[in-house]
mmCIF file of C-alpha atoms in Angstrom:
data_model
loop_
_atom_site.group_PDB
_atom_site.id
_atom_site.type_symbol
_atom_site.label_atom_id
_atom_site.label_comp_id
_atom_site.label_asym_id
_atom_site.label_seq_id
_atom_site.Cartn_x
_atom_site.Cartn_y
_atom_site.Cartn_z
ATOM 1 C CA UNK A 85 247.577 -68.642 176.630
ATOM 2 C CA UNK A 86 250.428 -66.502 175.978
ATOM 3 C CA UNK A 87 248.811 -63.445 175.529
ATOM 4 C CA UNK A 88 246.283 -63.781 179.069
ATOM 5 C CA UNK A 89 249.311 -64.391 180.684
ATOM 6 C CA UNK A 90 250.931 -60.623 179.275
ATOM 7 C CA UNK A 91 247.327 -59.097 180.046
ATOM 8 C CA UNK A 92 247.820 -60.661 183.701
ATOM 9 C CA UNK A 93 252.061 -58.872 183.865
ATOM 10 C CA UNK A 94 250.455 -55.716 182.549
ATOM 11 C CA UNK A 95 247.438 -55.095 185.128
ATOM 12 C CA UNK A 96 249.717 -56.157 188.267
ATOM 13 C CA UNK A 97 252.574 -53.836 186.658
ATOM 14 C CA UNK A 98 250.534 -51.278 186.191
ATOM 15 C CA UNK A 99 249.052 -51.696 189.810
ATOM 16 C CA UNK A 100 252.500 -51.678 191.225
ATOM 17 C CA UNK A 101 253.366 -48.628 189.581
ATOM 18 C CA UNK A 102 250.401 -46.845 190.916
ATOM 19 C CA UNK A 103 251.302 -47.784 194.592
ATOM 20 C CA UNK A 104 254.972 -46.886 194.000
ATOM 21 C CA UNK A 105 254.096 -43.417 192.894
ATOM 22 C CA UNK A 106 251.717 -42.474 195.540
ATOM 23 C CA UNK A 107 252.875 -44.403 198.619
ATOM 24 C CA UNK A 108 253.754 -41.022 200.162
ATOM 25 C CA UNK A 109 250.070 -39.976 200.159
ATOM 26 C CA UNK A 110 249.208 -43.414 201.899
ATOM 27 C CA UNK A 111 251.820 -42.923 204.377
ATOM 28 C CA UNK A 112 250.717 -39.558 205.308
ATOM 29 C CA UNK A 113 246.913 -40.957 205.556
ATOM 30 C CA UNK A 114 247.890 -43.656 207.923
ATOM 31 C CA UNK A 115 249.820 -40.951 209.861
ATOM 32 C CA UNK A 116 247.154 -38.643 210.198
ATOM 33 C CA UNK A 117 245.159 -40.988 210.948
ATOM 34 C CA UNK A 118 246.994 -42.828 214.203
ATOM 35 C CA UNK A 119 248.043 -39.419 215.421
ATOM 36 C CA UNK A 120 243.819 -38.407 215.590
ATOM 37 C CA UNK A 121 243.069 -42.111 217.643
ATOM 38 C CA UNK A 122 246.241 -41.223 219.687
ATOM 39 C CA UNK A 123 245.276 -37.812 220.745
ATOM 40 C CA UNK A 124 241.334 -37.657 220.131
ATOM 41 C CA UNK A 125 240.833 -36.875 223.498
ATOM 42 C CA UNK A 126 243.212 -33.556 223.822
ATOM 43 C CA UNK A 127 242.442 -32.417 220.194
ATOM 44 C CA UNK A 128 238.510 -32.349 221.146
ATOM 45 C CA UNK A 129 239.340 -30.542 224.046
ATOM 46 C CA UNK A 130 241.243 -28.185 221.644
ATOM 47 C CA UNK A 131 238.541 -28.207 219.312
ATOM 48 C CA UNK A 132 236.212 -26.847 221.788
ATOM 49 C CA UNK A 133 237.836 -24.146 222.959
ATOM 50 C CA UNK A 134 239.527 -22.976 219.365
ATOM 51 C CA UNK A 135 237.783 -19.979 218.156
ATOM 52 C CA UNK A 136 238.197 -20.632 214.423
ATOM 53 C CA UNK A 137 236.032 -23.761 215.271
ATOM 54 C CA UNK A 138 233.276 -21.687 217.293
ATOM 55 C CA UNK A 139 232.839 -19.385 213.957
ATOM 56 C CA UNK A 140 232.885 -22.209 211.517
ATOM 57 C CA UNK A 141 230.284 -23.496 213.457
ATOM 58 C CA UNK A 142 228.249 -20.416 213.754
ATOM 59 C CA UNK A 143 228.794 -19.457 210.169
ATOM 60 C CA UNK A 144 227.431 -23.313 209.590
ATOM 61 C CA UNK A 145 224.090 -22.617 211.564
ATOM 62 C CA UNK A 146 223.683 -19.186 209.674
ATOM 63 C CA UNK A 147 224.123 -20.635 206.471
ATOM 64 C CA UNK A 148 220.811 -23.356 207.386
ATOM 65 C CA UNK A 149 219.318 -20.228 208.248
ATOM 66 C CA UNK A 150 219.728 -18.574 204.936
ATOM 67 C CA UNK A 151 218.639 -22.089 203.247
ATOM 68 C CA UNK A 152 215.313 -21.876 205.052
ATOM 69 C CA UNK A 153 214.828 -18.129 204.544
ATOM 70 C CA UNK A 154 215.888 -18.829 200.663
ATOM 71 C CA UNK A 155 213.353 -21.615 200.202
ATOM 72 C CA UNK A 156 211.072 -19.976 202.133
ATOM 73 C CA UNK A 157 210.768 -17.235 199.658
ATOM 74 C CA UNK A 158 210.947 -19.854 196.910
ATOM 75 C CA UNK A 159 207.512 -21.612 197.781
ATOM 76 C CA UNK A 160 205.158 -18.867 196.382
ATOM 77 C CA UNK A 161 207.183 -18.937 192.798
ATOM 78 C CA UNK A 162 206.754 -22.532 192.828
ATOM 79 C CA UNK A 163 202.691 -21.889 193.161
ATOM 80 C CA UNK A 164 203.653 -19.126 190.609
ATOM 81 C CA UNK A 165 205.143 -21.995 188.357
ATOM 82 C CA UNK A 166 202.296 -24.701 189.063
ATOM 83 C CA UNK A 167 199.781 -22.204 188.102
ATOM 84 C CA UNK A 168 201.873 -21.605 184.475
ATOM 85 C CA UNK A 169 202.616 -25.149 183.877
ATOM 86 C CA UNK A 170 198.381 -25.736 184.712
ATOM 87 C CA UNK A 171 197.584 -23.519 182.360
ATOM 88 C CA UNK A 172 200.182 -24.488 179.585
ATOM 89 C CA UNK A 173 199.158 -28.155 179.964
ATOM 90 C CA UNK A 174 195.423 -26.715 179.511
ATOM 91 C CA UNK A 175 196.000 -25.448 176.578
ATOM 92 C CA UNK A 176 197.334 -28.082 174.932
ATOM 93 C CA UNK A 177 194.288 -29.747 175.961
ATOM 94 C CA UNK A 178 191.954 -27.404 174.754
ATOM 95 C CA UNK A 179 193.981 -27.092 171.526
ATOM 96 C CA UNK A 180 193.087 -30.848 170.462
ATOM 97 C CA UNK A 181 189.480 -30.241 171.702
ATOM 98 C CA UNK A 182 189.219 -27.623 168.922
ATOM 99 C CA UNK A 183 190.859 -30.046 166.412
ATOM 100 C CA UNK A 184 188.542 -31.830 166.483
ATOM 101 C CA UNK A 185 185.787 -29.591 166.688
ATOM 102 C CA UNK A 186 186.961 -28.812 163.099
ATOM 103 C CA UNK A 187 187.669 -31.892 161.657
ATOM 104 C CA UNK A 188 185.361 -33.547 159.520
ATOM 105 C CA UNK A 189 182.995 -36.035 160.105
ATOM 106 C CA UNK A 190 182.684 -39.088 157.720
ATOM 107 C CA UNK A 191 179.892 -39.346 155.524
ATOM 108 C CA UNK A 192 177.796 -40.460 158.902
ATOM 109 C CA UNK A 193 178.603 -37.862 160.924
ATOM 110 C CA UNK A 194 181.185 -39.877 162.766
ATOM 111 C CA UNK A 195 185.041 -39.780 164.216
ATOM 112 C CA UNK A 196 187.678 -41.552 165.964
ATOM 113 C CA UNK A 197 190.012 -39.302 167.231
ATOM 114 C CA UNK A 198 192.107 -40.745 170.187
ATOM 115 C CA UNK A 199 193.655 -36.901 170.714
ATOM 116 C CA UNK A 200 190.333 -35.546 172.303
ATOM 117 C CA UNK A 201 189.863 -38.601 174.660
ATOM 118 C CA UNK A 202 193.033 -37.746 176.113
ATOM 119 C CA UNK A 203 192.412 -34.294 176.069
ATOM 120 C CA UNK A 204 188.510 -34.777 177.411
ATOM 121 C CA UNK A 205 190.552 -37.399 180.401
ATOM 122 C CA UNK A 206 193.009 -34.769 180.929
ATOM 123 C CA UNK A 207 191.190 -32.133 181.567
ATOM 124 C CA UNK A 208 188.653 -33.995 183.409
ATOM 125 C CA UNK A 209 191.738 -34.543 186.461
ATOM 126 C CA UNK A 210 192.613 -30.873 186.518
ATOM 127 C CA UNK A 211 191.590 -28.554 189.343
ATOM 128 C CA UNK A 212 191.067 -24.938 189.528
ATOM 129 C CA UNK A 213 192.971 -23.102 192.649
ATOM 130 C CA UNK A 214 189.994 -23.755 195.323
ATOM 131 C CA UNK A 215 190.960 -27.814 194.690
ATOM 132 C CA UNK A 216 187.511 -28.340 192.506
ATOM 133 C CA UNK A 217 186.737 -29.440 189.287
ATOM 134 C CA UNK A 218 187.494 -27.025 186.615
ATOM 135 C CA UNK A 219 184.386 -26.224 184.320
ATOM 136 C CA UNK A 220 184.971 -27.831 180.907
ATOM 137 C CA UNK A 221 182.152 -26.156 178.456
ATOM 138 C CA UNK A 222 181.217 -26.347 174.902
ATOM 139 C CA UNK A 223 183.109 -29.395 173.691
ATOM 140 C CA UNK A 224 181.599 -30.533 170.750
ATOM 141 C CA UNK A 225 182.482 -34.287 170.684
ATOM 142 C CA UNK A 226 179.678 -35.292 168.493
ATOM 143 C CA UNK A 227 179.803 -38.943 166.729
ATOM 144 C CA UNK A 228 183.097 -39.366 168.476
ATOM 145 C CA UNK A 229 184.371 -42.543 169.166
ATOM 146 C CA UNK A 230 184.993 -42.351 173.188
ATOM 147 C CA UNK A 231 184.826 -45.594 174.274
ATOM 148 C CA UNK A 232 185.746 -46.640 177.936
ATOM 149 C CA UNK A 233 186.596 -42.775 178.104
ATOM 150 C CA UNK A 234 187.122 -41.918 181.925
ATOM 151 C CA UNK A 235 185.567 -38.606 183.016
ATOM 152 C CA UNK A 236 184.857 -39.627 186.964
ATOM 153 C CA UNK A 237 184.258 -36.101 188.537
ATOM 154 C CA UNK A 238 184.073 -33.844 185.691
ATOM 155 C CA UNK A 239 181.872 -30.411 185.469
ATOM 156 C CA UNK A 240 180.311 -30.579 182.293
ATOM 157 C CA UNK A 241 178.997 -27.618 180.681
ATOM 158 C CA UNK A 242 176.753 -27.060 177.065
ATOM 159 C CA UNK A 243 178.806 -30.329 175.602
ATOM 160 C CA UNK A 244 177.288 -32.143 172.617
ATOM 161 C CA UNK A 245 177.788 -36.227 172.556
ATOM 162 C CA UNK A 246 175.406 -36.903 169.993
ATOM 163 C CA UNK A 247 175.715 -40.392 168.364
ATOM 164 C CA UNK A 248 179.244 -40.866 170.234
ATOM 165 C CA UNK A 249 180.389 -43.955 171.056
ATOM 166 C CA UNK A 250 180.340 -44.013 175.152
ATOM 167 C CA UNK A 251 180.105 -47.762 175.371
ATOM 168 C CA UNK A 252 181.684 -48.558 179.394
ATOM 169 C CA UNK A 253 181.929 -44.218 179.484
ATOM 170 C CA UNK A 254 182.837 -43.412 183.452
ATOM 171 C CA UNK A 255 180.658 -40.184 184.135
ATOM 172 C CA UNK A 256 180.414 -41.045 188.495
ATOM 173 C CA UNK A 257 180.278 -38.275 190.035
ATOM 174 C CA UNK A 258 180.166 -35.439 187.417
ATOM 175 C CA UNK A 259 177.998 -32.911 187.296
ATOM 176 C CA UNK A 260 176.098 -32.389 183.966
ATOM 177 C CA UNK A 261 175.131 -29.106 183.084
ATOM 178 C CA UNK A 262 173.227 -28.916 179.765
ATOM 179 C CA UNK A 263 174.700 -31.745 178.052
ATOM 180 C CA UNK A 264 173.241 -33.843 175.193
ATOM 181 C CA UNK A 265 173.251 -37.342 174.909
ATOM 182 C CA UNK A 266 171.225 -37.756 172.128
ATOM 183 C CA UNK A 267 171.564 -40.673 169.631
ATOM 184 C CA UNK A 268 174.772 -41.884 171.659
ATOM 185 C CA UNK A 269 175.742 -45.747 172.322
ATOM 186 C CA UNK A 270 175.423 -45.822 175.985
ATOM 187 C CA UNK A 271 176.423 -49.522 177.003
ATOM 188 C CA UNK A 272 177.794 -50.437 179.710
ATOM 189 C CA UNK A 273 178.302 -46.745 180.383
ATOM 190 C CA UNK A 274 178.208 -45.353 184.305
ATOM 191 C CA UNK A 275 176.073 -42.705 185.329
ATOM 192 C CA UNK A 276 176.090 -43.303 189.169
ATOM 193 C CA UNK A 277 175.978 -40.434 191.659
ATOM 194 C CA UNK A 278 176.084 -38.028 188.522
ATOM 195 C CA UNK A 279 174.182 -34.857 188.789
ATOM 196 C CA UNK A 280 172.282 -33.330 186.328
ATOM 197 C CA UNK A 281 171.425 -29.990 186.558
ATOM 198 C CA UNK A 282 169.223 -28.211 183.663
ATOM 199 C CA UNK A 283 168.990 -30.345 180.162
ATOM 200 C CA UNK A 284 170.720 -33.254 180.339
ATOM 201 C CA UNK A 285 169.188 -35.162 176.968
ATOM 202 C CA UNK A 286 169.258 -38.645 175.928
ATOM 203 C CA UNK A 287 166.831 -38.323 173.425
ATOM 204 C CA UNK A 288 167.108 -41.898 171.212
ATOM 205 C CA UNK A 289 170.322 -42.658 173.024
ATOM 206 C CA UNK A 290 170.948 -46.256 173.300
ATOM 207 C CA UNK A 291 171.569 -48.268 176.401
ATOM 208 C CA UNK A 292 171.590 -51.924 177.385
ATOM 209 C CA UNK A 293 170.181 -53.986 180.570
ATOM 210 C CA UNK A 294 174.237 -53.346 182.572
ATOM 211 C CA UNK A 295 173.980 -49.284 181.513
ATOM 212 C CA UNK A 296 170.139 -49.009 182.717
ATOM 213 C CA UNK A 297 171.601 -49.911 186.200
ATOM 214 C CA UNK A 298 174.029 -47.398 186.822
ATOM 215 C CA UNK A 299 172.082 -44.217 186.051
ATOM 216 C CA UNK A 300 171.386 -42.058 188.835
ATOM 217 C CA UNK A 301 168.627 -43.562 191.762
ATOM 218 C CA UNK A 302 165.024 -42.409 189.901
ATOM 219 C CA UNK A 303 166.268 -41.297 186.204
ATOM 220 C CA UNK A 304 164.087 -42.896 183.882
ATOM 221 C CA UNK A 305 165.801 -43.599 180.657
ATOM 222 C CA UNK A 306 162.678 -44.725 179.306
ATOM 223 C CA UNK A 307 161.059 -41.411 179.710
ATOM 224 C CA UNK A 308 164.132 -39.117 178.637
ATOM 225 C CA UNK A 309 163.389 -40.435 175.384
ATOM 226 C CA UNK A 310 165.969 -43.274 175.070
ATOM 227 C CA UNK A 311 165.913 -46.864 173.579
ATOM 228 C CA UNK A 312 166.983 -49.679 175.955
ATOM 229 C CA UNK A 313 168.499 -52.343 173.498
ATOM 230 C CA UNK A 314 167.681 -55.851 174.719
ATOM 231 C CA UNK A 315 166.115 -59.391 174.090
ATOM 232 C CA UNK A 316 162.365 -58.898 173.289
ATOM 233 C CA UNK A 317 162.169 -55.110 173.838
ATOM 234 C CA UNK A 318 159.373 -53.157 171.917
ATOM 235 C CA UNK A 319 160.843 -51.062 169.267
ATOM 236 C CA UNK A 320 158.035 -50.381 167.638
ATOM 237 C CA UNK A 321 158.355 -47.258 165.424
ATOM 238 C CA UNK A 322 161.268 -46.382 166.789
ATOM 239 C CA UNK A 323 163.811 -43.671 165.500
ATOM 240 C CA UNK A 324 166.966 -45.698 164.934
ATOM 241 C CA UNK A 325 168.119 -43.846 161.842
ATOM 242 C CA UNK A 326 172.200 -44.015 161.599
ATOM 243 C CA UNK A 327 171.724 -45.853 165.058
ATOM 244 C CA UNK A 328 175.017 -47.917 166.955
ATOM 245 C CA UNK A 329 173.699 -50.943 166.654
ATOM 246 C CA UNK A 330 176.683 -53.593 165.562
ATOM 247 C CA UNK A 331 176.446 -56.824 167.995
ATOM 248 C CA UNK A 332 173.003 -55.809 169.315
ATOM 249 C CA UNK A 333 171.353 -58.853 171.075
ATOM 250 C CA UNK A 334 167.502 -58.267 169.749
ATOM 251 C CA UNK A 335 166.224 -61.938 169.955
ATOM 252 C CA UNK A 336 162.966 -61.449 169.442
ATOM 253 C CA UNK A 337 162.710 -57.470 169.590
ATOM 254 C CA UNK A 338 159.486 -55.607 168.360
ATOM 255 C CA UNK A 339 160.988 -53.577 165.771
ATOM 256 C CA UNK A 340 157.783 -53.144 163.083
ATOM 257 C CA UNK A 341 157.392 -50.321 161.692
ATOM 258 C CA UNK A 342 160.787 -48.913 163.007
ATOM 259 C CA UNK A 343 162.975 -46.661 160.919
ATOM 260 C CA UNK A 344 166.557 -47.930 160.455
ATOM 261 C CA UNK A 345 167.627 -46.447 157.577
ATOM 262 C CA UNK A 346 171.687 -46.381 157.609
ATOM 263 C CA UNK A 347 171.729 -47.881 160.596
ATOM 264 C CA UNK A 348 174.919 -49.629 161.550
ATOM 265 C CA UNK A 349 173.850 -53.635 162.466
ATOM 266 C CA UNK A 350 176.573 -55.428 161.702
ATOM 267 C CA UNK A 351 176.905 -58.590 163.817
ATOM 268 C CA UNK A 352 173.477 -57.636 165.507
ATOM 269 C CA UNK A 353 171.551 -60.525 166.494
ATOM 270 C CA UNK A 354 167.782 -60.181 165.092
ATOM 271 C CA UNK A 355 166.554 -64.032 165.532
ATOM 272 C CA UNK A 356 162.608 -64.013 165.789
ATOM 273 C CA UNK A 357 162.339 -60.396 165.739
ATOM 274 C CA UNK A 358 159.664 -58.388 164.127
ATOM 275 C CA UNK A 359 161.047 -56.527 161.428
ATOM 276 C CA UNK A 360 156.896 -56.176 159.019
ATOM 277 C CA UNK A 361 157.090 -52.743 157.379
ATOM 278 C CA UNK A 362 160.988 -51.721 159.507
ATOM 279 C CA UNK A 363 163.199 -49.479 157.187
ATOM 280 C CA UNK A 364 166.711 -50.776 157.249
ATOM 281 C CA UNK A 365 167.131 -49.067 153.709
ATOM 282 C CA UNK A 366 170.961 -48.083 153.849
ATOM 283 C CA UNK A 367 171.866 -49.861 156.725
ATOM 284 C CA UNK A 368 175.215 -51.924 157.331
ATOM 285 C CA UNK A 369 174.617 -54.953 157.988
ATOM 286 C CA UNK A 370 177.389 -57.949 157.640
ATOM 287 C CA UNK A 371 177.156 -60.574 159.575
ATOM 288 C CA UNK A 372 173.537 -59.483 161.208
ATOM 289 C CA UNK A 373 171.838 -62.732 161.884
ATOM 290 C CA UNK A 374 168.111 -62.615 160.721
ATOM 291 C CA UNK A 375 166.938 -66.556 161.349
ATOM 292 C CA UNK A 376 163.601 -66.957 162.278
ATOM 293 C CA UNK A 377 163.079 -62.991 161.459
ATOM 294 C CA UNK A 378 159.419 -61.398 160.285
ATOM 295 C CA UNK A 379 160.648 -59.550 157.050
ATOM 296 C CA UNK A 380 157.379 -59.100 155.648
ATOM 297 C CA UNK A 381 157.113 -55.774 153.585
ATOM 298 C CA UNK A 382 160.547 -54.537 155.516
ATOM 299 C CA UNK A 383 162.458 -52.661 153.044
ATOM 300 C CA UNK A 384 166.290 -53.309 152.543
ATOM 301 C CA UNK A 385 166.668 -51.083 149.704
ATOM 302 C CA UNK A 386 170.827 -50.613 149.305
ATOM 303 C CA UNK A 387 171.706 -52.395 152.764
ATOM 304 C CA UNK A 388 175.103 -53.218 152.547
ATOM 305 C CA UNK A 389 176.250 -57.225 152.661
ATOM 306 C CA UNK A 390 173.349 -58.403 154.364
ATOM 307 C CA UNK A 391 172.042 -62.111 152.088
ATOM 308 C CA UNK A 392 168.531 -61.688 153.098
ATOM 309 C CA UNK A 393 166.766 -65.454 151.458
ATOM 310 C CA UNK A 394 162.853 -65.799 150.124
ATOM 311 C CA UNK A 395 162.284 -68.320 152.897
ATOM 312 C CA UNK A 396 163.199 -65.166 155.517
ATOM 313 C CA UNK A 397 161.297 -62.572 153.589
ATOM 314 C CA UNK A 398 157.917 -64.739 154.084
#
């Protein structure tokens, strides 16, 4: 109690102390002041007619003059500067791009590098000095994991995406100038009001039922060579070596005779699907759900934790 009271004595002192020193200044400021609401009228009239105030004034509209003159001449180093810090911020780009051009695959040809999606997004949202697209060419993003990547508007050029992951890819609007989609998870991806000019490949790409709607008015997936994964398709003696296939729905799919060797199935649903004579020799497969399943003379030869029983076999 005693010692809020001595805080409370100290701060008043001390505020006492400060008026006491520098009441002249206050007195002067209230003089100044009453004298200018006094006489405003006679010292505007002054004002007006004082030289001094006539060349402050035009020294005051030559100085905005110099201002506008000086960033005037500033506007085409600030282009100068945009250009540089384009270019820098290109590089940087392009520098993970080849990163990971160089980096090694795993033992399935496959990597997950988050550096090259934001480099791939990056550069897709740069422009060259016309306002367009600028032409990004011979990425090699080959079993990379891109998922939900975003390349809206994007000129493509000689780019490899063979056996990446593109599941709900954005590609509207870009134009695709031999680029190769072979082997590549394509669910969900968006293809709409893409162009593709030369050869555009999606030879034993996969895509499901929501991809196969938002490919360009007239593309025929089916015909480029690709594999539309769904309930009851006919797989028959299809390619799906080292194929994306985890959490495929392929209630009763047609898959006899089809090569899967390596293939990566895990949590794939394969209920009453036709699997006589299918290669799945290699192939990951935990979790994949074979009830009902035609097994008969399928080979399973080192598939990873898949239980397959005698009854499914038969």
């Amino acid at each position: 109690m005693v010692g809020k009271k001595h805080k409370r004595r100290t701060l008043s002192s001390l505020i006492w102390e400060t008026v006491h020193e520098e009441w002249g200044i206050w007195l002067a400021i209230a003089i100044v002041l009453s004298i200018t609401f006094l006489f405003s009228d006679q010292l505007a009239s002054w004002l007006e007619k004082s030289a001094f105030i006539k060349v402050l004034d035009s020294l005051g509209k030559l100085g905005l003059l110099v201002a506008i003159i000086a960033f005037l001449r500033e506007i085409p180093k600030w282009e100068e500067r945009a250009v540089e810090e384009a270019k820098r911020r290109q590089f940087e780009y392009w520098k993970a791009i080849d990163t990971a051009r160089t980096t090694e695959r795993s033992r399935d040809g496959r990597l997950f590098s988050v550096a090259l999606k934001i480099a791939l997004e990056g550069l897709a949202k740069e422009k060259d000095l016309e306002g367009k697209p600028i032409k990004i060419s011979t990425v090699a993003a080959n079993g990379v994991n891109l998922e939900d990547i975003d390349l809206e508007g994007a000129c493509l050029h000689i780019c490899g995406f063979g056996m990446a992951e593109l599941s709900r890819a954005n590609f509207r609007k870009t134009i695709l100038v031999d680029v190769r989609f072979d082997r590549a998870r394509l669910f969900g991806a968006d293809f709409r009001e893409a162009q593709f000019e030369k050869e555009v490949r999606f030879m034993h790409a996969l895509y499901d039922e929501e991809a196969e709607k938002q490919f360009p008015i007239g593309f025929d997936l089916q015909k480029a060579g690709a594999y539309k994964i769904a309930p009851g398709v006919s797989l028959q003696r299809a390619m799906l070596e080292n194929a994306s296939l985890w959490d495929a729905e392929l209630v009763g799919a047609n898959l006899q005779d089809a090569n899967l060797e390596n293939a990566i199935l895990g949590g794939s649903n394969l209920q009453k699907a036709n699997l006589q004579n299918a290669n799945l020799r290699g192939a990951r497969a935990r979790g994949m759900d074979l009830k009902g399943a035609d097994l008969k003379d399928a080979n399973f030869e080192d598939t990873n934790k898949v239980l397959i029983s005698e009854e499914q076999k038969t």
